[in-house]
GROMACS .gro file of C-alpha atoms in nm:
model
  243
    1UNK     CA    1  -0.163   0.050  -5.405
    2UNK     CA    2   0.120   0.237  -5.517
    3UNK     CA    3   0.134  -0.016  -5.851
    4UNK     CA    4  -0.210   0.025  -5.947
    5UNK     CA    5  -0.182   0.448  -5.925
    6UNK     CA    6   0.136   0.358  -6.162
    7UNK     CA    7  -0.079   0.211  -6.380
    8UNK     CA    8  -0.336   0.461  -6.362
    9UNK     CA    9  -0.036   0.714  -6.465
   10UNK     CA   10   0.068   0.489  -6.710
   11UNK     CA   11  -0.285   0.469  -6.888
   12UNK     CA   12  -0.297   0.886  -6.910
   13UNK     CA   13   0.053   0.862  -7.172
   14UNK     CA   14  -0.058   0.920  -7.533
   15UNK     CA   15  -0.426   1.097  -7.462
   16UNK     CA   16  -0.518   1.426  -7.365
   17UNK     CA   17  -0.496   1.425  -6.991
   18UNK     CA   18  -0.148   1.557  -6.962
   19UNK     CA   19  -0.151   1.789  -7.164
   20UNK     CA   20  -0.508   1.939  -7.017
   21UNK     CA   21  -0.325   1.902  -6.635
   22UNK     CA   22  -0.046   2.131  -6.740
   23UNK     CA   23  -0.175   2.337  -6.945
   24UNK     CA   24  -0.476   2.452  -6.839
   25UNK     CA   25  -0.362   2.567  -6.503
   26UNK     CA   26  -0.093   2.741  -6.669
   27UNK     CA   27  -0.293   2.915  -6.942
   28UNK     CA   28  -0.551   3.002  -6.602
   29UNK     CA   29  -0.281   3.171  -6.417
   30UNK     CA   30  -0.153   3.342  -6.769
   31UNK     CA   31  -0.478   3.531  -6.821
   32UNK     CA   32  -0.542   3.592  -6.454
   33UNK     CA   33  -0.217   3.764  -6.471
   34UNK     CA   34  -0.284   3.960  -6.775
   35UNK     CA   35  -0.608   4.078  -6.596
   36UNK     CA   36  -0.401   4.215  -6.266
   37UNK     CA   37  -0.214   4.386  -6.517
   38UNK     CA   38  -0.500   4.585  -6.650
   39UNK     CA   39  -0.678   4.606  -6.312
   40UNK     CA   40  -0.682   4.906  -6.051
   41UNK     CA   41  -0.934   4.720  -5.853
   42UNK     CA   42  -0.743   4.479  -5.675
   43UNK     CA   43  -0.473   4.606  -5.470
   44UNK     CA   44  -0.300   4.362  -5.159
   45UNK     CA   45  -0.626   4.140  -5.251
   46UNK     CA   46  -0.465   3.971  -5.572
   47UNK     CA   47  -0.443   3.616  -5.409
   48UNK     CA   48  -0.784   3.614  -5.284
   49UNK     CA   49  -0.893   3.707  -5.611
   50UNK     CA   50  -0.712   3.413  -5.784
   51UNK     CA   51  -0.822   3.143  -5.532
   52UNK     CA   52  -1.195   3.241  -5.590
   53UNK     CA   53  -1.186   3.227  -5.996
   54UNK     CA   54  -0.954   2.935  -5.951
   55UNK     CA   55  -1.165   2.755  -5.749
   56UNK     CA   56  -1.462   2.778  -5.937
   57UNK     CA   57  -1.294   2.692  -6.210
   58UNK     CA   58  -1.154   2.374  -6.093
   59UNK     CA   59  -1.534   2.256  -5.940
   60UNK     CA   60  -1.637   2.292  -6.289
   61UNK     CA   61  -1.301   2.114  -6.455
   62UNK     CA   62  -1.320   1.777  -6.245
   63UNK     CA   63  -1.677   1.699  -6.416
   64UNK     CA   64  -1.502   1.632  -6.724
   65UNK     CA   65  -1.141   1.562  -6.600
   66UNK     CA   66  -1.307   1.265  -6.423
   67UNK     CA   67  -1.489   1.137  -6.721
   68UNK     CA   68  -1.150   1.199  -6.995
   69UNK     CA   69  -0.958   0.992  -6.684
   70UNK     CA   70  -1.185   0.653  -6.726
   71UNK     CA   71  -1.175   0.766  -7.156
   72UNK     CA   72  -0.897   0.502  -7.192
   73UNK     CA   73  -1.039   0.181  -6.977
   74UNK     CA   74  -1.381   0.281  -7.145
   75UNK     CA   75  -1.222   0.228  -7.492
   76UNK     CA   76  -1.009  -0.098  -7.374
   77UNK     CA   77  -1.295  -0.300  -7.362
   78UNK     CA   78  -1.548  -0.158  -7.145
   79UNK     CA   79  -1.357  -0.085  -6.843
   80UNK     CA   80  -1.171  -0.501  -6.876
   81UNK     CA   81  -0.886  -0.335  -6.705
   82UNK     CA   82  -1.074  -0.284  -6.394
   83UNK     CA   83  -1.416  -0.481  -6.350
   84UNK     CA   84  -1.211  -0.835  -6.468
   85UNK     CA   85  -0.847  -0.759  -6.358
   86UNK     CA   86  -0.903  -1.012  -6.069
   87UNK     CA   87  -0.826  -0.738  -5.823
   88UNK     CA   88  -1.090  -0.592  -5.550
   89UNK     CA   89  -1.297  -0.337  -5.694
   90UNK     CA   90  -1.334  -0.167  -5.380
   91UNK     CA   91  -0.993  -0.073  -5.382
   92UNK     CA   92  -0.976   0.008  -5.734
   93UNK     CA   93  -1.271   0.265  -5.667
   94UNK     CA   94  -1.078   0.419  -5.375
   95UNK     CA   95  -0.719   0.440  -5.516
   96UNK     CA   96  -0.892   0.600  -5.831
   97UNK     CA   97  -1.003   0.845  -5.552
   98UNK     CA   98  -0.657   0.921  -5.447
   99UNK     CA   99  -0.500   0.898  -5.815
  100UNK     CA  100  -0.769   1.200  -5.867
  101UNK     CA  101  -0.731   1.403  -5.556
  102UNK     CA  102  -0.318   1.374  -5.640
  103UNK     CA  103  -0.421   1.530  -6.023
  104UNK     CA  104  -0.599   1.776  -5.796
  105UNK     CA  105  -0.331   1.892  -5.604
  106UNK     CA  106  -0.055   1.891  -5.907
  107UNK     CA  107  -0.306   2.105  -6.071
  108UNK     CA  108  -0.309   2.336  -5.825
  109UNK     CA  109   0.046   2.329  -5.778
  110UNK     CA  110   0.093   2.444  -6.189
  111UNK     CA  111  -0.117   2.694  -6.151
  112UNK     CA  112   0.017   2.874  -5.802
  113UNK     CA  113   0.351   2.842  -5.881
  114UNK     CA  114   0.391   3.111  -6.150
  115UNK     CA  115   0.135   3.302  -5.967
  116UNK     CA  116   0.387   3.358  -5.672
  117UNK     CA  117   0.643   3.393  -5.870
  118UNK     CA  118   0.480   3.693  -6.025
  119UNK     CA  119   0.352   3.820  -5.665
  120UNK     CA  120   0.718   3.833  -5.538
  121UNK     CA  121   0.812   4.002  -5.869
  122UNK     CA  122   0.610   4.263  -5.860
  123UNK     CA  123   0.691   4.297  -5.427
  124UNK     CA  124   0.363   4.184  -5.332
  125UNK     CA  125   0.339   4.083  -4.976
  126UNK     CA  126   0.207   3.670  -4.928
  127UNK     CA  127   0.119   3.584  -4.580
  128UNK     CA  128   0.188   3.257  -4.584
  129UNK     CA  129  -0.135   3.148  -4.335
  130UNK     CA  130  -0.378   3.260  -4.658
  131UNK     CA  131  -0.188   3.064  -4.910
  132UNK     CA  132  -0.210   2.811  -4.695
  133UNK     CA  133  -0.570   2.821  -4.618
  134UNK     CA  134  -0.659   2.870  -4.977
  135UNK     CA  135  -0.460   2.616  -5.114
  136UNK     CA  136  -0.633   2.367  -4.843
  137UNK     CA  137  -0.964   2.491  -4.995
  138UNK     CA  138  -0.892   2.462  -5.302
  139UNK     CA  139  -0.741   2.121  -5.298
  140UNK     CA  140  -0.961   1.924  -4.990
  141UNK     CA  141  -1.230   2.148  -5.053
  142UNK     CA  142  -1.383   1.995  -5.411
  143UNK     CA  143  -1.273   1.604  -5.307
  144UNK     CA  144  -1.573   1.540  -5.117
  145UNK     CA  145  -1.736   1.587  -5.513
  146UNK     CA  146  -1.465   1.367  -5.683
  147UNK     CA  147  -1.669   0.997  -5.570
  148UNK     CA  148  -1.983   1.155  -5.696
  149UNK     CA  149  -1.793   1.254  -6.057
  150UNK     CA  150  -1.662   0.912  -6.057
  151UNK     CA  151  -2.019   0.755  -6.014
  152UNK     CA  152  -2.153   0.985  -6.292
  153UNK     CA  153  -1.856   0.916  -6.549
  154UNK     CA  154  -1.912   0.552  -6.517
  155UNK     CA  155  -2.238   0.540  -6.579
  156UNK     CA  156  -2.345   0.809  -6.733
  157UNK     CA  157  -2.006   0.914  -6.917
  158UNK     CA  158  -1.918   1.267  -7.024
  159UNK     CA  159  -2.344   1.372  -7.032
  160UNK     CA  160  -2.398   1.336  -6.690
  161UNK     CA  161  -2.100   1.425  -6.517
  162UNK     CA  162  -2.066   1.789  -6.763
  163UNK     CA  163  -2.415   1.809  -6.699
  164UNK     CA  164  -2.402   1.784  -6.331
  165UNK     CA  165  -2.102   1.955  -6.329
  166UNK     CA  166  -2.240   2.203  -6.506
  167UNK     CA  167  -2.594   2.257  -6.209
  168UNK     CA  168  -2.330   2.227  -5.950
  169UNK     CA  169  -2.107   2.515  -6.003
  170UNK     CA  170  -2.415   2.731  -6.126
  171UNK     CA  171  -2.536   2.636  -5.784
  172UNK     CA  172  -2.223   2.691  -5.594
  173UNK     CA  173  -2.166   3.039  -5.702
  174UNK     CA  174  -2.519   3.173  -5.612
  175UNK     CA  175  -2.494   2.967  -5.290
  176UNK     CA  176  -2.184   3.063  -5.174
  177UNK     CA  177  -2.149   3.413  -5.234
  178UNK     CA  178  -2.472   3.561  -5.220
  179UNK     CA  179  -2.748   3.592  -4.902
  180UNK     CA  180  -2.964   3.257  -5.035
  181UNK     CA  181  -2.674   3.063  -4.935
  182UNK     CA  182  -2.742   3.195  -4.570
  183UNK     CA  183  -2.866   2.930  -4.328
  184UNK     CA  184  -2.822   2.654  -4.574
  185UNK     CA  185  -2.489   2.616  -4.774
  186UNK     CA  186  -2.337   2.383  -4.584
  187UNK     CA  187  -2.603   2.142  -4.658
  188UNK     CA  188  -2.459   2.108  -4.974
  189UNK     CA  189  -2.062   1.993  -4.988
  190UNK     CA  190  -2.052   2.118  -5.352
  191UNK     CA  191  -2.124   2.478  -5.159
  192UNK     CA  192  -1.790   2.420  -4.939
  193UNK     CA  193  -1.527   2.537  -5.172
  194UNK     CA  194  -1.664   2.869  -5.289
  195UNK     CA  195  -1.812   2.976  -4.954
  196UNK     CA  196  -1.511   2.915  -4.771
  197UNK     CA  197  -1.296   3.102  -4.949
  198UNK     CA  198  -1.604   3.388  -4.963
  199UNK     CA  199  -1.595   3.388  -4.615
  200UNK     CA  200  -1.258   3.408  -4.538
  201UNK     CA  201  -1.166   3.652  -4.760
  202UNK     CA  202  -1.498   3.876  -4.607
  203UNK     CA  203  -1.413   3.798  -4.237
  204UNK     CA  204  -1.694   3.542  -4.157
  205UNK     CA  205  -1.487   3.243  -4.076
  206UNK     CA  206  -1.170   3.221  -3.916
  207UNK     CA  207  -0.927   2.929  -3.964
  208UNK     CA  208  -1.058   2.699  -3.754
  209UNK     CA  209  -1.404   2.739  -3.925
  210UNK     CA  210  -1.236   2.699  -4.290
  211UNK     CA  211  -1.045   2.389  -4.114
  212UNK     CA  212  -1.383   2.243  -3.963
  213UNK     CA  213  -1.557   2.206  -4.254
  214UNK     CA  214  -1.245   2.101  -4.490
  215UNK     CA  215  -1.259   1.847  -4.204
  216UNK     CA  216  -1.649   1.778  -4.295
  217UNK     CA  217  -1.563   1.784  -4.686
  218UNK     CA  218  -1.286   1.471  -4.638
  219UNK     CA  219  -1.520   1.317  -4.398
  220UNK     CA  220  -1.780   1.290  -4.672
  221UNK     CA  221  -1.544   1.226  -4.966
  222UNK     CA  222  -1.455   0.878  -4.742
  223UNK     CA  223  -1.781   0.785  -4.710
  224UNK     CA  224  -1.891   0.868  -5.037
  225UNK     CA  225  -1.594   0.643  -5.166
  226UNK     CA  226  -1.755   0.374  -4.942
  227UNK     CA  227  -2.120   0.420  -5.070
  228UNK     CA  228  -2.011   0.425  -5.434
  229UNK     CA  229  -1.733   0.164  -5.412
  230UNK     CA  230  -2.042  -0.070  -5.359
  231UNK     CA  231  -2.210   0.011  -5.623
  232UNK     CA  232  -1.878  -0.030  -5.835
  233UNK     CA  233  -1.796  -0.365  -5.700
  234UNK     CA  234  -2.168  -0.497  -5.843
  235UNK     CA  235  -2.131  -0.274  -6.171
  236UNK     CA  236  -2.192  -0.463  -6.489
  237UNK     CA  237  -1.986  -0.194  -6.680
  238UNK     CA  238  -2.288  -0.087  -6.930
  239UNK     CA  239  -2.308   0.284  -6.984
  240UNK     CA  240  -2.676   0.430  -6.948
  241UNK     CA  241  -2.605   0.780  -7.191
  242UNK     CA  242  -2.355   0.842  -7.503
  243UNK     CA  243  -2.193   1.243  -7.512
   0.00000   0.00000   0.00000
């Protein structure tokens, strides 16, 4: 396993990936900052704050971070490198998985980093059980999406999965922070992220709530994997829609 998410690192040198996982997350936590600056609003709640944009953020990002990953096979002969490599496909479906939730996390990583950095500058106080908790959300919180992306990027390319990407977050913001979301949010797994952190921050859940459903979220991610890998093992490699 550990050779083929080599490879898949290997296959992101000389396109735009690299430069979109470091940068972005920095140039996020560069304008959040800039905002604090010029807010009054938002005293000894500045983490919370940054968690919830970020995290809405990133649910929207993976739609087409997913589809500019699978860019380079799609150009190297219709996915060769995968569908007639000679290796399961199963497993090349799940370690993509983990290759993506790893992304995830570095991501996050970029972006909290300076973010910190600035807190303690500035002698804000960081209880280490929120960062914690909202890194967790933020990181195993939008996985249980990332076998859904990877569905819609190979077969639908950058349409579908911007598209659905696109529905999902409009959905997740008016599910998880407002009253509609009451009684049914955690129907949806796209939901989990946002409401979490909504109702942490408010008071509704405790840790071991947050914890459940992060539990719930990785639960489904595996057994999307599963249900998709399927699909990917008796893919022809034809593309139903063009961005």
């Amino acid at each position: 396993m550990i050779n083929i998410l080599k490879s898949y690192l290997i296959r992101t040198k000389r396109t735009p990936v690299r430069m979109v996982i470091i940068l972005c997350p920095l140039i996020f936590t560069g304008l959040f900052i800039v905002y604090l600056l010029s807010a009054t609003g938002l005293k000894e709640v500045e983490l919370a704050y940054f968690f919830g944009a970020y995290t809405i953020l990133a649910g929207f990002s993976v739609s087409f971070l997913i589809p500019m990953l699978y860019e380079s096979d799609k150009k190297a002969g219709n996915y060769a490198n995968d569908l007639r490599i000679g290796i399961c496909r199963k497993k090349l479906f799940f370690v993509r998985f983990i290759f993506i939730f790893i992304l995830l996390m570095a991501i996050e990583g970029i972006a909290i980093l300076p973010f910190i950095l600035f807190l303690h500058f500035y002698g804000i106080n960081i209880q280490i059980l929120d960062l914690t908790v909202y890194g967790m959300i933020g990181s195993v919180g939008l996985i249980s999406m990332v076998p859904v992306y990877q569905f819609l990027s190979l077969k639908f390319n950058y349409t579908g999965s911007i598209l659905a990407g696109t529905i999902f977050t409009l959905a997740a913001v008016l599910l998880g922070t407002t009253d509609l979301g009451t009684g049914i949010w955690y129907y949806f797994p796209f939901v989990y992220p946002i409401r979490l952190i909504y109702g942490y921050v408010s008071g509704l859940f405790n840790v071991d709530t947050v914890i459940f459903y992060l539990f719930i979220s990785l639960l489904l991610s595996f057994v999307s994997v599963g249900i998709f890998s399927f699909w990917y093992n008796s893919w022809d490699g034809i593309s139903e829609m063009e961005e």
